[in-house]
C-alpha cells in the first residue's frame, strides 16, 4: 500500500466507508484536523491525523480501531482523539482553542462536519491563549540560555514560532473575530515574530492578550 499524499486521495480511499463500517451508527463524525491541514505539511514526512466523535467512546468501543492500525500506518494515517458529544459540550470552556481549530480547520471524512458554527466564549479563549503563551515563554527563556548562538539558536526560535502559531491563531480570532486563512495573515498582524528578539516579541503579545481582560 502507498501513502496517501493529499486530501482528495483520502476522501476517495476506502477510509470513509471503512470507518463507517467499523463504528456503524455509533459514528457521529470522522475528520482530518491539526498540522496535516496547515501549510507546509508534507505527507511523506508526517502522518494525516484523524479524530472521531462517537456516541459511545468507551474503551471497548474505541478498541475496534486496533484492527485498523496496520493499514492506517501503511497509508500514513494516525488516529488522534476519540470524543463523545457529551464530553465536547462539557469541555467547551476547557478547550476553546482546540475546538476553535477543529471548527474552522477540519475536513469531515464521514458523518457531520465537527463543531460547525462553534464560537468560543471570548473570556475562556483569552485565558487559554494567555496561559499557553506564558508556558511557551518559560521554555523559550530556558532554551535560549542553553542553546548555542548561530544556526542552533535560529533553529530553536523557528521551532518556538511553530509551537506558538496555533495559539496565535486564537489571539488573531480574539482581536478580529475571524479565523486566519493561513500563517501569512498571522505574521502580517504580528510582524514582530520575524524579528531577532523572539522572547520580547511574544512578551508583547502576552501583554496584549492580558489587556483584553480589562475590556
mmCIF file of N, CA and C in Angstrom, residues 12-86:
data_model
loop_
_atom_site.group_PDB
_atom_site.id
_atom_site.type_symbol
_atom_site.label_atom_id
_atom_site.label_comp_id
_atom_site.label_asym_id
_atom_site.label_seq_id
_atom_site.Cartn_x
_atom_site.Cartn_y
_atom_site.Cartn_z
ATOM 1 N N UNK A 12 -11.345 9.801 -1.376
ATOM 2 C CA UNK A 12 -11.735 8.802 -2.373
ATOM 3 C C UNK A 12 -11.271 7.389 -2.002
ATOM 4 N N UNK A 13 -10.523 7.285 -0.911
ATOM 5 C CA UNK A 13 -9.998 5.979 -0.490
ATOM 6 C C UNK A 13 -11.077 5.166 0.212
ATOM 7 N N UNK A 14 -10.672 4.023 0.709
ATOM 8 C CA UNK A 14 -11.602 3.147 1.425
ATOM 9 C C UNK A 14 -11.904 3.638 2.835
ATOM 10 N N UNK A 15 -11.102 4.639 3.320
ATOM 11 C CA UNK A 15 -11.183 5.003 4.727
ATOM 12 C C UNK A 15 -12.536 5.543 5.183
ATOM 13 N N UNK A 16 -13.202 6.422 4.435
ATOM 14 C CA UNK A 16 -14.518 6.865 4.908
ATOM 15 C C UNK A 16 -15.494 5.719 5.137
ATOM 16 N N UNK A 17 -15.585 4.812 4.170
ATOM 17 C CA UNK A 17 -16.513 3.687 4.331
ATOM 18 C C UNK A 17 -16.015 2.704 5.380
ATOM 19 N N UNK A 18 -14.703 2.537 5.490
ATOM 20 C CA UNK A 18 -14.143 1.614 6.473
ATOM 21 C C UNK A 18 -14.439 2.077 7.897
ATOM 22 N N UNK A 19 -14.307 3.374 8.132
ATOM 23 C CA UNK A 19 -14.611 3.914 9.457
ATOM 24 C C UNK A 19 -16.104 3.814 9.755
ATOM 25 N N UNK A 20 -16.927 4.072 8.738
ATOM 26 C CA UNK A 20 -18.369 3.959 8.932
ATOM 27 C C UNK A 20 -18.767 2.522 9.233
ATOM 28 N N UNK A 21 -18.161 1.577 8.534
ATOM 29 C CA UNK A 21 -18.461 0.166 8.774
ATOM 30 C C UNK A 21 -17.971 -0.281 10.147
ATOM 31 N N UNK A 22 -16.835 0.238 10.576
ATOM 32 C CA UNK A 22 -16.252 -0.161 11.858
ATOM 33 C C UNK A 22 -17.105 0.283 13.036
ATOM 34 N N UNK A 23 -17.649 1.504 12.948
ATOM 35 C CA UNK A 23 -18.369 2.060 14.099
ATOM 36 C C UNK A 23 -19.871 2.174 13.889
ATOM 37 N N UNK A 24 -20.335 1.996 12.672
ATOM 38 C CA UNK A 24 -21.767 1.988 12.410
ATOM 39 C C UNK A 24 -22.479 3.248 12.855
ATOM 40 N N UNK A 25 -23.668 3.075 13.428
ATOM 41 C CA UNK A 25 -24.473 4.215 13.854
ATOM 42 C C UNK A 25 -23.860 4.947 15.044
ATOM 43 N N UNK A 26 -22.864 4.351 15.646
ATOM 44 C CA UNK A 26 -22.194 4.997 16.775
ATOM 45 C C UNK A 26 -21.308 6.157 16.316
ATOM 46 N N UNK A 27 -20.983 6.177 15.030
ATOM 47 C CA UNK A 27 -20.097 7.210 14.497
ATOM 48 C C UNK A 27 -20.868 8.486 14.197
ATOM 49 N N UNK A 28 -20.436 9.565 14.826
ATOM 50 C CA UNK A 28 -21.019 10.886 14.561
ATOM 51 C C UNK A 28 -20.211 11.619 13.502
ATOM 52 N N UNK A 29 -18.885 11.539 13.627
ATOM 53 C CA UNK A 29 -18.011 12.205 12.668
ATOM 54 C C UNK A 29 -16.612 11.611 12.731
ATOM 55 N N UNK A 30 -15.989 11.497 11.572
ATOM 56 C CA UNK A 30 -14.565 11.168 11.469
ATOM 57 C C UNK A 30 -13.955 12.253 10.599
ATOM 58 N N UNK A 31 -12.882 12.875 11.075
ATOM 59 C CA UNK A 31 -12.384 14.062 10.376
ATOM 60 C C UNK A 31 -10.877 14.224 10.499
ATOM 61 N N UNK A 32 -10.325 14.863 9.476
ATOM 62 C CA UNK A 32 -8.922 15.271 9.489
ATOM 63 C C UNK A 32 -8.818 16.615 10.195
ATOM 64 N N UNK A 33 -7.729 16.804 10.937
ATOM 65 C CA UNK A 33 -7.515 18.104 11.575
ATOM 66 C C UNK A 33 -6.066 18.193 12.031
ATOM 67 N N UNK A 34 -5.708 19.347 12.556
ATOM 68 C CA UNK A 34 -4.367 19.523 13.113
ATOM 69 C C UNK A 34 -3.348 19.966 12.084
ATOM 70 N N UNK A 35 -2.086 19.655 12.345
ATOM 71 C CA UNK A 35 -0.987 20.118 11.500
ATOM 72 C C UNK A 35 -1.090 19.645 10.059
ATOM 73 N N UNK A 36 -1.768 18.521 9.839
ATOM 74 C CA UNK A 36 -1.845 17.988 8.475
ATOM 75 C C UNK A 36 -2.668 18.881 7.551
ATOM 76 N N UNK A 37 -3.414 19.828 8.113
ATOM 77 C CA UNK A 37 -4.194 20.750 7.288
ATOM 78 C C UNK A 37 -3.547 22.126 7.207
ATOM 79 N N UNK A 38 -2.398 22.268 7.842
ATOM 80 C CA UNK A 38 -1.702 23.545 7.813
ATOM 81 C C UNK A 38 -0.700 23.589 6.668
ATOM 82 N N UNK A 39 -0.407 24.791 6.202
ATOM 83 C CA UNK A 39 0.560 24.948 5.115
ATOM 84 C C UNK A 39 1.920 24.410 5.536
ATOM 85 N N UNK A 40 2.624 23.864 4.584
ATOM 86 C CA UNK A 40 3.932 23.297 4.873
ATOM 87 C C UNK A 40 3.894 21.833 5.237
ATOM 88 N N UNK A 41 2.694 21.255 5.381
ATOM 89 C CA UNK A 41 2.594 19.832 5.726
ATOM 90 C C UNK A 41 3.115 18.973 4.587
ATOM 91 N N UNK A 42 3.912 17.979 4.926
ATOM 92 C CA UNK A 42 4.488 17.051 3.952
ATOM 93 C C UNK A 42 4.042 15.641 4.311
ATOM 94 N N UNK A 43 3.169 15.067 3.498
ATOM 95 C CA UNK A 43 2.618 13.741 3.787
ATOM 96 C C UNK A 43 3.660 12.636 3.685
ATOM 97 N N UNK A 44 4.807 12.925 3.103
ATOM 98 C CA UNK A 44 5.873 11.929 3.044
ATOM 99 C C UNK A 44 6.665 11.882 4.345
ATOM 100 N N UNK A 45 6.533 12.942 5.149
ATOM 101 C CA UNK A 45 7.302 13.044 6.378
ATOM 102 C C UNK A 45 6.450 12.925 7.644
ATOM 103 N N UNK A 46 5.183 13.298 7.558
ATOM 104 C CA UNK A 46 4.317 13.335 8.746
ATOM 105 C C UNK A 46 2.975 12.686 8.432
ATOM 106 N N UNK A 47 2.280 12.166 9.448
ATOM 107 C CA UNK A 47 1.012 11.466 9.204
ATOM 108 C C UNK A 47 -0.191 12.397 9.114
ATOM 109 N N UNK A 48 -1.224 11.919 8.455
ATOM 110 C CA UNK A 48 -2.528 12.559 8.490
ATOM 111 C C UNK A 48 -3.172 12.191 9.833
ATOM 112 N N UNK A 49 -3.694 13.167 10.541
ATOM 113 C CA UNK A 49 -4.302 12.886 11.849
ATOM 114 C C UNK A 49 -5.820 12.867 11.714
ATOM 115 N N UNK A 50 -6.402 11.763 12.161
ATOM 116 C CA UNK A 50 -7.842 11.555 12.080
ATOM 117 C C UNK A 50 -8.398 11.406 13.491
ATOM 118 N N UNK A 51 -9.421 12.178 13.803
ATOM 119 C CA UNK A 51 -10.110 12.043 15.082
ATOM 120 C C UNK A 51 -11.564 11.679 14.835
ATOM 121 N N UNK A 52 -12.203 11.165 15.871
ATOM 122 C CA UNK A 52 -13.580 10.705 15.732
ATOM 123 C C UNK A 52 -14.452 11.238 16.864
ATOM 124 N N UNK A 53 -15.709 11.484 16.531
ATOM 125 C CA UNK A 53 -16.728 11.752 17.540
ATOM 126 C C UNK A 53 -17.662 10.553 17.531
ATOM 127 N N UNK A 54 -17.747 9.891 18.679
ATOM 128 C CA UNK A 54 -18.554 8.682 18.808
ATOM 129 C C UNK A 54 -19.602 8.865 19.896
ATOM 130 N N UNK A 55 -20.801 8.365 19.644
ATOM 131 C CA UNK A 55 -21.838 8.446 20.669
ATOM 132 C C UNK A 55 -21.367 7.741 21.936
ATOM 133 N N UNK A 56 -20.691 6.632 21.745
ATOM 134 C CA UNK A 56 -20.104 5.871 22.855
ATOM 135 C C UNK A 56 -18.613 5.732 22.590
ATOM 136 N N UNK A 57 -17.797 6.378 23.419
ATOM 137 C CA UNK A 57 -16.344 6.289 23.228
ATOM 138 C C UNK A 57 -15.668 5.530 24.367
ATOM 139 N N UNK A 58 -16.350 4.502 24.817
ATOM 140 C CA UNK A 58 -15.804 3.651 25.870
ATOM 141 C C UNK A 58 -14.586 2.901 25.347
ATOM 142 N N UNK A 59 -13.721 2.423 26.246
ATOM 143 C CA UNK A 59 -12.544 1.662 25.811
ATOM 144 C C UNK A 59 -12.895 0.480 24.915
ATOM 145 N N UNK A 60 -13.992 -0.194 25.225
ATOM 146 C CA UNK A 60 -14.386 -1.346 24.428
ATOM 147 C C UNK A 60 -14.724 -0.931 22.988
ATOM 148 N N UNK A 61 -15.307 0.245 22.853
ATOM 149 C CA UNK A 61 -15.709 0.713 21.528
ATOM 150 C C UNK A 61 -14.523 1.176 20.710
ATOM 151 N N UNK A 62 -13.684 2.010 21.298
ATOM 152 C CA UNK A 62 -12.557 2.551 20.520
ATOM 153 C C UNK A 62 -11.492 1.493 20.250
ATOM 154 N N UNK A 63 -11.561 0.374 20.983
ATOM 155 C CA UNK A 63 -10.609 -0.716 20.743
ATOM 156 C C UNK A 63 -10.759 -1.293 19.338
ATOM 157 N N UNK A 64 -11.892 -1.057 18.713
ATOM 158 C CA UNK A 64 -12.095 -1.542 17.342
ATOM 159 C C UNK A 64 -11.077 -0.921 16.384
ATOM 160 N N UNK A 65 -10.573 0.229 16.766
ATOM 161 C CA UNK A 65 -9.602 0.913 15.912
ATOM 162 C C UNK A 65 -8.315 0.108 15.791
ATOM 163 N N UNK A 66 -8.016 -0.736 16.763
ATOM 164 C CA UNK A 66 -6.779 -1.524 16.734
ATOM 165 C C UNK A 66 -6.689 -2.390 15.479
ATOM 166 N N UNK A 67 -7.845 -2.858 15.013
ATOM 167 C CA UNK A 67 -7.849 -3.697 13.823
ATOM 168 C C UNK A 67 -7.484 -2.915 12.566
ATOM 169 N N UNK A 68 -7.538 -1.592 12.667
ATOM 170 C CA UNK A 68 -7.250 -0.749 11.507
ATOM 171 C C UNK A 68 -5.841 -0.173 11.533
ATOM 172 N N UNK A 69 -5.128 -0.374 12.645
ATOM 173 C CA UNK A 69 -3.858 0.325 12.849
ATOM 174 C C UNK A 69 -2.807 -0.045 11.803
ATOM 175 N N UNK A 70 -2.708 -1.307 11.446
ATOM 176 C CA UNK A 70 -1.688 -1.734 10.494
ATOM 177 C C UNK A 70 -1.907 -1.084 9.126
ATOM 178 N N UNK A 71 -3.170 -1.101 8.680
ATOM 179 C CA UNK A 71 -3.491 -0.463 7.408
ATOM 180 C C UNK A 71 -3.257 1.042 7.482
ATOM 181 N N UNK A 72 -3.649 1.638 8.613
ATOM 182 C CA UNK A 72 -3.502 3.087 8.786
ATOM 183 C C UNK A 72 -2.032 3.494 8.716
ATOM 184 N N UNK A 73 -1.184 2.725 9.375
ATOM 185 C CA UNK A 73 0.247 3.043 9.386
ATOM 186 C C UNK A 73 0.826 2.994 7.971
ATOM 187 N N UNK A 74 0.446 2.006 7.204
ATOM 188 C CA UNK A 74 0.970 1.865 5.845
ATOM 189 C C UNK A 74 0.549 3.029 4.960
ATOM 190 N N UNK A 75 -0.638 3.563 5.222
ATOM 191 C CA UNK A 75 -1.153 4.631 4.374
ATOM 192 C C UNK A 75 -0.975 6.006 5.026
ATOM 193 N N UNK A 76 -0.159 6.045 6.074
ATOM 194 C CA UNK A 76 0.232 7.313 6.686
ATOM 195 C C UNK A 76 -0.910 8.003 7.424
ATOM 196 N N UNK A 77 -1.743 7.224 8.087
ATOM 197 C CA UNK A 77 -2.838 7.773 8.881
ATOM 198 C C UNK A 77 -2.603 7.443 10.347
ATOM 199 N N UNK A 78 -2.836 8.434 11.194
ATOM 200 C CA UNK A 78 -2.676 8.264 12.637
ATOM 201 C C UNK A 78 -3.966 8.691 13.333
ATOM 202 N N UNK A 79 -4.502 7.825 14.174
ATOM 203 C CA UNK A 79 -5.705 8.169 14.922
ATOM 204 C C UNK A 79 -5.321 9.003 16.134
ATOM 205 N N UNK A 80 -6.095 10.035 16.372
ATOM 206 C CA UNK A 80 -5.724 11.005 17.403
ATOM 207 C C UNK A 80 -6.710 10.979 18.573
ATOM 208 N N UNK A 81 -7.813 11.703 18.474
ATOM 209 C CA UNK A 81 -8.741 11.847 19.597
ATOM 210 C C UNK A 81 -10.039 11.088 19.342
ATOM 211 N N UNK A 82 -10.660 10.649 20.432
ATOM 212 C CA UNK A 82 -11.948 9.969 20.375
ATOM 213 C C UNK A 82 -12.901 10.708 21.310
ATOM 214 N N UNK A 83 -13.644 11.652 20.752
ATOM 215 C CA UNK A 83 -14.567 12.462 21.546
ATOM 216 C C UNK A 83 -15.933 11.784 21.624
ATOM 217 N N UNK A 84 -16.734 12.257 22.564
ATOM 218 C CA UNK A 84 -18.163 11.964 22.559
ATOM 219 C C UNK A 84 -18.885 13.309 22.584
ATOM 220 N N UNK A 85 -20.098 13.398 22.048
ATOM 221 C CA UNK A 85 -20.824 14.671 22.069
ATOM 222 C C UNK A 85 -20.965 15.245 23.469
ATOM 223 N N UNK A 86 -21.214 14.375 24.437
ATOM 224 C CA UNK A 86 -21.377 14.841 25.813
ATOM 225 C C UNK A 86 -20.093 15.468 26.344
#
